[in-house]
Short mmCIF file of C-alpha atoms and ligand atoms in Angstrom, two decimals:
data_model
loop_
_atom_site.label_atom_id
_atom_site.label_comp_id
_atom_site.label_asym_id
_atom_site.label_seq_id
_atom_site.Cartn_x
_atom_site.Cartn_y
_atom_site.Cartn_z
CA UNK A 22 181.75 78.09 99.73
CA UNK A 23 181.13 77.56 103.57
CA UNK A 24 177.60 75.96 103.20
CA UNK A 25 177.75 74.17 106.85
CA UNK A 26 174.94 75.17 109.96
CA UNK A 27 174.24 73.74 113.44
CA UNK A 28 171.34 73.79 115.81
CA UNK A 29 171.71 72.85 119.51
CA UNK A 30 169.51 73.35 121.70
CA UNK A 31 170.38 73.21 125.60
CA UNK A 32 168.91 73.43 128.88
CA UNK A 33 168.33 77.24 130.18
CA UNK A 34 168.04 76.68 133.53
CA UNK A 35 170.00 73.42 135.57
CA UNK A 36 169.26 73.50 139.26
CA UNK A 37 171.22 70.85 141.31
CA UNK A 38 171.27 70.37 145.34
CA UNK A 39 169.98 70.29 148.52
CA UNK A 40 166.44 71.45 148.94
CA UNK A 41 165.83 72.70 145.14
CA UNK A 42 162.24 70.93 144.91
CA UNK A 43 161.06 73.76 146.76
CA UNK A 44 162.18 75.96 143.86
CA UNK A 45 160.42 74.20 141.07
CA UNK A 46 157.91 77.41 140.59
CA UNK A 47 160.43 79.54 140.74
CA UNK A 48 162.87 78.16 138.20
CA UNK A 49 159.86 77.50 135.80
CA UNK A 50 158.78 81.45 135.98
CA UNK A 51 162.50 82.41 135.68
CA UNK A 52 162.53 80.23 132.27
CA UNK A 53 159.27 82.38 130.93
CA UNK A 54 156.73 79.41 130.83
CA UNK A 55 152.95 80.36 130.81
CA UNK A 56 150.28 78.67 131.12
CA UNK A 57 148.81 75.37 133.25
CA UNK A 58 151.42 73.11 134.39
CA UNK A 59 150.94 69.37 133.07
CA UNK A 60 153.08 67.14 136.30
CA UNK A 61 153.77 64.03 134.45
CA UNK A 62 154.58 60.89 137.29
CA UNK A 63 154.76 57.82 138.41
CA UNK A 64 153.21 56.02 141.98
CA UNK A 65 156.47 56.54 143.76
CA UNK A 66 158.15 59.49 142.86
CA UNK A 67 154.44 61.06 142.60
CA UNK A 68 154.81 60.61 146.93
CA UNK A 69 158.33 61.72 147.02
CA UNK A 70 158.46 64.51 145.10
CA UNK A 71 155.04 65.30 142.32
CA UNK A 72 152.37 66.35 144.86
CA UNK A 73 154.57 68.84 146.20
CA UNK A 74 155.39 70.33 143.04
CA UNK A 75 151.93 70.09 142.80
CA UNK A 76 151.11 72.08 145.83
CA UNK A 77 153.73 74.88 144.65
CA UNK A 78 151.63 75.76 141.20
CA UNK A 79 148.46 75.59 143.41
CA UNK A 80 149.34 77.96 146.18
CA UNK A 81 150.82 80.54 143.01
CA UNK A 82 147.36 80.28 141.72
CA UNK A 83 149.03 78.24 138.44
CA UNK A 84 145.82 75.71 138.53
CA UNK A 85 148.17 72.68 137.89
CA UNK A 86 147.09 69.77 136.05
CA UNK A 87 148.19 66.12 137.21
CA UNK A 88 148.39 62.86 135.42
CA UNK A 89 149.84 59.13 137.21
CA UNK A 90 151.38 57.06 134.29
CA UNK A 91 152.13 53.15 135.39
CA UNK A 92 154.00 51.94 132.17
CA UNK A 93 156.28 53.95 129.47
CA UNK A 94 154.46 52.83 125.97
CA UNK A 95 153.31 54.81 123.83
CA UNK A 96 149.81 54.27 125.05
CA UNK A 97 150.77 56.23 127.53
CA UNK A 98 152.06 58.84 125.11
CA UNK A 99 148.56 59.18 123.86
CA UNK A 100 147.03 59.25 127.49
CA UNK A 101 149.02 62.44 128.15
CA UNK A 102 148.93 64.22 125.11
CA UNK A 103 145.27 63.68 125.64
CA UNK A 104 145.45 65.02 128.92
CA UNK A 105 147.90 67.67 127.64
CA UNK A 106 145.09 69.26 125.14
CA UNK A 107 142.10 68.71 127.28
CA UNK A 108 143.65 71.09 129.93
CA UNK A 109 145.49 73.41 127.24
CA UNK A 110 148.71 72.99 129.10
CA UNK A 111 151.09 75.61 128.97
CA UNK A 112 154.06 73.29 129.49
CA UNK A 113 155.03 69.60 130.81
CA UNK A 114 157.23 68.88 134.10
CA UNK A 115 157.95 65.29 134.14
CA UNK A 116 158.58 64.35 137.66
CA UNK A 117 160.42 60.95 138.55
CA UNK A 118 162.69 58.30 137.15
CA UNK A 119 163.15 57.36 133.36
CA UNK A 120 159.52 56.45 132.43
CA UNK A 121 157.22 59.99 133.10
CA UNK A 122 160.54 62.29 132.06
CA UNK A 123 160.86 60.07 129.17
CA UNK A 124 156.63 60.23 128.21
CA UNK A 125 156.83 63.87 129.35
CA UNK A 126 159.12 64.43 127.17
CA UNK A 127 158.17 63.13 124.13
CA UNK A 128 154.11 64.44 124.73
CA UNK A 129 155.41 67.75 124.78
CA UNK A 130 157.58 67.35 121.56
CA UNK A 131 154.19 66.64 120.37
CA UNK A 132 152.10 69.44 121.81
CA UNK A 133 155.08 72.08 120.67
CA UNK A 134 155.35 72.42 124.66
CA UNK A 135 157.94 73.86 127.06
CA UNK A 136 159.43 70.34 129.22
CA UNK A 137 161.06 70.36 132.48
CA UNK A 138 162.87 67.26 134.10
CA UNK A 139 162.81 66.62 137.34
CA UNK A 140 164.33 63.94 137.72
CA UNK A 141 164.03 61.70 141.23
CA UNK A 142 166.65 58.96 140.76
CA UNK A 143 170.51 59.71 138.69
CA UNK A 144 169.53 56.44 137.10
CA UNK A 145 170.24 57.20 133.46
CA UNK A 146 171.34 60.00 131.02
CA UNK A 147 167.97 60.46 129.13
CA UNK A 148 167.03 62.69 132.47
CA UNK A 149 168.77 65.63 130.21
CA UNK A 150 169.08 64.43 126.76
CA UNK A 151 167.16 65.29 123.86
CA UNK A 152 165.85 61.59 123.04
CA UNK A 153 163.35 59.38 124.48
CA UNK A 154 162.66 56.13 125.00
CA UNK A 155 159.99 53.82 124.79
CA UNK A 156 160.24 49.77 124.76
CA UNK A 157 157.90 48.19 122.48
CA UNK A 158 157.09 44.78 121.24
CA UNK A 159 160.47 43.33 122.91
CA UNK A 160 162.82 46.43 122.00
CA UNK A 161 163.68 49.80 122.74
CA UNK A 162 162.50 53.13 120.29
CA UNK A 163 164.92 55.79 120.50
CA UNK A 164 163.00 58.87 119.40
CA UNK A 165 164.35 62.48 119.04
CA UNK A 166 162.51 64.69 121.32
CA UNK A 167 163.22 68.71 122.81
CA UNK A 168 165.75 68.76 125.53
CA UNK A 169 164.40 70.06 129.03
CA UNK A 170 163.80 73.40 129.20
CA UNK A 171 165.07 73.32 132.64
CA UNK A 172 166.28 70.40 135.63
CA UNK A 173 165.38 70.60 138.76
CA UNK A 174 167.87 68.05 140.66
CA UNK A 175 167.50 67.89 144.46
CA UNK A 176 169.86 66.05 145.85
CA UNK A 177 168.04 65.17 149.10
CA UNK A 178 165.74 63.21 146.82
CA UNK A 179 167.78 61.20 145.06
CA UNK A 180 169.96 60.32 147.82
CA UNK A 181 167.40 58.41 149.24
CA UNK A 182 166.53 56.86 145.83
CA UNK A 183 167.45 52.91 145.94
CA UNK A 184 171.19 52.28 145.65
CA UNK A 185 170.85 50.18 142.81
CA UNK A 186 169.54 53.11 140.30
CA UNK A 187 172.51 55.34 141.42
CA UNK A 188 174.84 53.13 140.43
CA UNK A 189 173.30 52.32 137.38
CA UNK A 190 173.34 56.01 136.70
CA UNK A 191 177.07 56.22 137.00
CA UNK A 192 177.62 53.05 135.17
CA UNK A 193 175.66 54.59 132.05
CA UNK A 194 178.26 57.25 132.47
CA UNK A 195 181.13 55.17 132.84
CA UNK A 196 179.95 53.69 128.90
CA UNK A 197 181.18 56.95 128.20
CA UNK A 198 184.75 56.08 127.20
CA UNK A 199 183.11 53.45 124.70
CA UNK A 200 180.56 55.24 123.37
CA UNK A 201 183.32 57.78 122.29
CA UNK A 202 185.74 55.28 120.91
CA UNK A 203 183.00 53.83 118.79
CA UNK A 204 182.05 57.54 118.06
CA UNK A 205 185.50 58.12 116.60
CA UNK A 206 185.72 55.19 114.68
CA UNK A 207 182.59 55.60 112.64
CA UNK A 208 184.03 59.10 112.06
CA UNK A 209 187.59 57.58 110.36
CA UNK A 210 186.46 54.73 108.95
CA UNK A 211 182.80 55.98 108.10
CA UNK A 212 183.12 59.86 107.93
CA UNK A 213 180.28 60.05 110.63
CA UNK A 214 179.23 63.21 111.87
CA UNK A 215 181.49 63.83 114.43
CA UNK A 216 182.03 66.71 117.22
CA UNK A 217 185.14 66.97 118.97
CA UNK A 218 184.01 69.33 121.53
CA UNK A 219 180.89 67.03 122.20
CA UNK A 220 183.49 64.09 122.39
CA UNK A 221 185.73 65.80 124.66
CA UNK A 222 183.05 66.62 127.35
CA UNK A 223 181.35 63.19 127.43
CA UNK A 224 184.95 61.72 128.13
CA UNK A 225 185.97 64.39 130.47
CA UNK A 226 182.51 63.90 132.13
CA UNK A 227 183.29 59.73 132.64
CA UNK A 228 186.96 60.92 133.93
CA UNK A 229 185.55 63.15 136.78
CA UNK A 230 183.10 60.35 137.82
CA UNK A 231 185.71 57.55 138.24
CA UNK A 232 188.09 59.90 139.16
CA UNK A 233 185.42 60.93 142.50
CA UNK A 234 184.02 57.32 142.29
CA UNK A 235 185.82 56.38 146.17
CA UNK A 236 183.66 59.20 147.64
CA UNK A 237 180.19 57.64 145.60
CA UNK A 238 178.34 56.05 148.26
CA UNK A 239 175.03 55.12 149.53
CA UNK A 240 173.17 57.40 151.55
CA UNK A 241 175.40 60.26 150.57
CA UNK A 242 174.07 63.76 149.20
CA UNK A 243 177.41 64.51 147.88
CA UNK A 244 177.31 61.23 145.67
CA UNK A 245 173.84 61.99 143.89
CA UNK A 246 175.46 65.66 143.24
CA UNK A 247 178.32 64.20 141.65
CA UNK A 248 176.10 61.54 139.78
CA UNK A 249 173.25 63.84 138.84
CA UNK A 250 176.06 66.32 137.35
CA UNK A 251 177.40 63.96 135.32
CA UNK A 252 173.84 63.03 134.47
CA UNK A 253 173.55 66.61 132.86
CA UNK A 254 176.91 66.94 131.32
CA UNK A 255 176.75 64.17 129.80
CA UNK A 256 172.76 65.13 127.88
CA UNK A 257 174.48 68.35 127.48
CA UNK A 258 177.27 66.72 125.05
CA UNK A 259 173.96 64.80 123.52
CA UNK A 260 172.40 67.96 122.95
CA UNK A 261 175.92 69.24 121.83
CA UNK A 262 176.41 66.34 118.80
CA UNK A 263 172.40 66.61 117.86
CA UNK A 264 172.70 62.93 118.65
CA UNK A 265 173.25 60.31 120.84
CA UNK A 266 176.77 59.17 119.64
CA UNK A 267 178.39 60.82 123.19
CA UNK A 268 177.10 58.70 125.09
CA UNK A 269 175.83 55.37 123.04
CA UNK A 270 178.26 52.94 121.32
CA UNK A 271 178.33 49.57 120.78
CA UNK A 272 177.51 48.77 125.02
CA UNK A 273 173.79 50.25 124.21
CA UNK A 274 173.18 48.10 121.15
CA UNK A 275 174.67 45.33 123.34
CA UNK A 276 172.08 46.13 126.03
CA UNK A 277 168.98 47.13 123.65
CA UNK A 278 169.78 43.44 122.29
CA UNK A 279 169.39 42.52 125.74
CA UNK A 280 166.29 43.83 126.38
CA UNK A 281 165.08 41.97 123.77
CA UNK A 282 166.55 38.75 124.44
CA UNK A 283 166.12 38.82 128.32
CA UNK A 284 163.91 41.44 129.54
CA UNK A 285 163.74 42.81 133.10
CA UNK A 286 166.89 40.90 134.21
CA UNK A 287 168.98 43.68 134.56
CA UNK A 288 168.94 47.94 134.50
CA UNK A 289 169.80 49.69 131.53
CA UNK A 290 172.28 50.96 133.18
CA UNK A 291 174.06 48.06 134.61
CA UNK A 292 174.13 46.28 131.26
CA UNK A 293 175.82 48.77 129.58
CA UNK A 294 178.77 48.65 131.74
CA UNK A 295 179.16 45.12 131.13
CA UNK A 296 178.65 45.76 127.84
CA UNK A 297 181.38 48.54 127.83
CA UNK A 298 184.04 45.94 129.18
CA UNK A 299 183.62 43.84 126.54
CA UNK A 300 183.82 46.29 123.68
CA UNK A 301 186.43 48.29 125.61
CA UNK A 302 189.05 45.10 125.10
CA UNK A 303 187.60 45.04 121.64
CA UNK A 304 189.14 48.37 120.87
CA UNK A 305 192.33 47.98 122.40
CA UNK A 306 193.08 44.66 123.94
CA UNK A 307 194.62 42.61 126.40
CA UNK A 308 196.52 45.73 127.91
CA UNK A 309 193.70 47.98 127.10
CA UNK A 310 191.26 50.41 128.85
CA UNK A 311 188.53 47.33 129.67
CA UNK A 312 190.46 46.54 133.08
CA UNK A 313 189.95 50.45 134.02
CA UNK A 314 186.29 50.59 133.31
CA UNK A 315 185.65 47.08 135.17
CA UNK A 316 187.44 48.15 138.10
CA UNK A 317 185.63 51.84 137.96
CA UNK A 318 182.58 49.98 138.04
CA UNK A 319 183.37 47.15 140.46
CA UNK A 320 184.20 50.15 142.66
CA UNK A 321 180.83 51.22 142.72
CA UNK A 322 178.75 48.53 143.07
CA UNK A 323 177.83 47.46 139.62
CA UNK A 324 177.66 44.63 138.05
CA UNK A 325 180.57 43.38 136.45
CA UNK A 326 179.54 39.46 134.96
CA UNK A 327 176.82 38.12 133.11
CA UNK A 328 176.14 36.35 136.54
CA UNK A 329 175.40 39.70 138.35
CA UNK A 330 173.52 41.01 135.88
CA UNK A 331 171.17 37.32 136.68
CA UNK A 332 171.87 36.30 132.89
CA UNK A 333 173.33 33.16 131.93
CA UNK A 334 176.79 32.52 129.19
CA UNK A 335 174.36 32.22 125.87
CA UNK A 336 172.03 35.17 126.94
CA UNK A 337 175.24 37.51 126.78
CA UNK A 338 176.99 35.88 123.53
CA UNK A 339 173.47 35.82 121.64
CA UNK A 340 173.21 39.81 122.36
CA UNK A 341 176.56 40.42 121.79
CA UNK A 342 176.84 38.49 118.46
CA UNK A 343 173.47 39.96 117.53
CA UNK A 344 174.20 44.05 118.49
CA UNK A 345 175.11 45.32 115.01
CA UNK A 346 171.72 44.00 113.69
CA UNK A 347 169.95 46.84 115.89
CA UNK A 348 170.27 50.31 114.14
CA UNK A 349 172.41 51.43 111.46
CA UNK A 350 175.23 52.90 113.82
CA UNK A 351 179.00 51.81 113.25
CA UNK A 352 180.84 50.43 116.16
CA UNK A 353 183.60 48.01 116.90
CA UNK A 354 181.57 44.99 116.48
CA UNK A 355 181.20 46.40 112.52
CA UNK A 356 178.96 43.74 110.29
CA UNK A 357 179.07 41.44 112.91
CA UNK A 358 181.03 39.31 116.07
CA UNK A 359 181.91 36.10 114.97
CA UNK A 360 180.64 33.53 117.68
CA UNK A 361 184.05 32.12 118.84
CA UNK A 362 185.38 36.00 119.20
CA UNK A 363 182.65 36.84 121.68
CA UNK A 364 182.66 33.50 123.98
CA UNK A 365 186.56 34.66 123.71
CA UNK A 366 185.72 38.58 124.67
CA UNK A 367 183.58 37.52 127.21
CA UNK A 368 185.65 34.79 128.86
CA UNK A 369 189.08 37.39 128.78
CA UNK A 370 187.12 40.48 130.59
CA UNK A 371 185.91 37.86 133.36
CA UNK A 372 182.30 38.83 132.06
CA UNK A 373 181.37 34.72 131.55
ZN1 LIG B 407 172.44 54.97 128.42
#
């Protein structure tokens, strides 16, 4: 008796490149959404890139609504969702970097919304995924949520984003070939639900970024395509598993322990590179795949030590030996590192 069934749900409509802000009304009306527009942002991005969205719904006589969020809590959840009813929005474009795509996101889970990224820095995966993200009290809450209905991606934008945030972006890619390994060990040694196809494409999408990671450079539009497309493929294997297993292993409970232990040192991003050295020689070694993924990352400009990621030795052995606590999700580091092991991890990989 055949008694299995899978949902996924995808993005209709992914718009990458030069100039594509200008077709934000366009793609929206070509994905069938009705209604007021909600433009979730932030200060910065609201310059760069919301009030001309803005202007676009207003000149097509869409009567947009706008609303600036400063922090991603779930205050500001509430504020929007507020917002959100008030104006009977028809759907939610969340404009920016990880904080209004990640509220926008979740507000319009809640409303039973249509959500559109547009995302303004290749900083992290989540632009694309179908979770969200909201630090509170210390940690990090990972909460399902709809995957964009469409991304708008314009290059020109997010090659001018700060340096720092792009490579974080492809770092958080790079965690790829971890994120997998852990993936498949959960499903031998844990029968975990497990997708090869979804495995596949989150590995092939880390290949194709270190394998183009000489021509990622600052400044350059062809970098953030390259990023930002990785970006997507990599939600799109998210959206694939109906989880985040892809593209979060053991490196993301090493850096959601960091958040805790030292917040605002470092970028999600950036930490779970370092992270993914460190549980990349856990997996296989001295000989390994750890020296591939430091080197990938040294390549383009992220952090690759405790030091450059402005932690000291104890911060990054107290979150390492403390990861598996997080959230019930098998990895290498199983019940638990033992204390000497990590300081020994950390010390081989160059990381302390
Ligand atoms: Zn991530």
């Amino acid at each position: 008796m055949f008694e299995k069934s899978k949902w996924i749900s995808l993005p209709r409509n992914v718009v990458v490149g030069h100039g594509v802000l200008d077709q934000t009304r366009e793609v929206v009306a070509d994905t069938h959404l009705t209604g007021r527009p909600l433009v979730v942002t932030s200060p910065t991005p609201k310059e760069v890139a919301a009030d001309r969205i803005v202007a676009q719904f207003a000149e097509a006589g869409d009567d947009p609504e706008l609303v600036v969020v400063e922090e991603a809590t779930f205050d500001a959840v509430e504020d929007v969702l507020e917002v959100a009813r008030g104006c009977d929005a028809g759907y939610l474009v969340g404009v920016g970097g990880g904080k209004p795509i990640d509220i926008a996101k979740m507000a319009s889970d809640d409303v039973g919304r249509g959500f559109v990224s547009v995302p303004t820095v290749a900083s992290h995966d989540g632009i694309v995924s179908n979770r969200g993200s909201v630090p509170e009290e210390g940690t990090r809450h990972s909460v399902a949520a709809e995957p964009p209905l469409a991304v708008v991606a314009d290059t020109e934008i997010l090659a001018n984003a700060p340096w720092e945030l792009t490579t974080a972006g492809c770092a958080d890619i790079i965690s790829n070939y971890t994120a997998v390994m852990d993936w498949r060990l959960a499903y031998r040694l844990k029968n975990a639900p497990y997708s090869q196809y979804a495995a596949a494409l989150s590995e092939m999408t880390a290949e194709m970024l270190v394998g183009n990671a000489d021509s990622i450079r600052p400044g350059l539009e062809e970098s953030s395509w390259i990023v930002v497309k990785a970006l997507v493929s990599s939600g799109v294997a998210m959206s694939i598993a109906g989880s985040s297993r892809p593209a979060s292993g053991a490196e993301h409970l090493f850096s959601h322990q960091l958040d805790r232990i030292a917040p605002g040192r470092a970028s999600h991003g950036h930490q779970v590179g370092v992270g993914s050295i460190m549980t990349a020689y856990l997996h296989s070694g001295e000989n390994g795949l750890w020296r591939d993924i430091r080197d990938a990352l040294a390549n383009i400009d992220a952090p690759t030590t405790a030091a450059e990621l402005n932690l000291d030795d104890d911060e990054v052995l107290e979150a390492l030996t403390t990861a598996h606590e997080i959230r019930d999700r098998y990895t290498i580091l199983g019940d638990g590192i033992d204390e000497t092991a990590a300081r020994e991890v950390a010390k081989q990989t160059g990381v302390i």
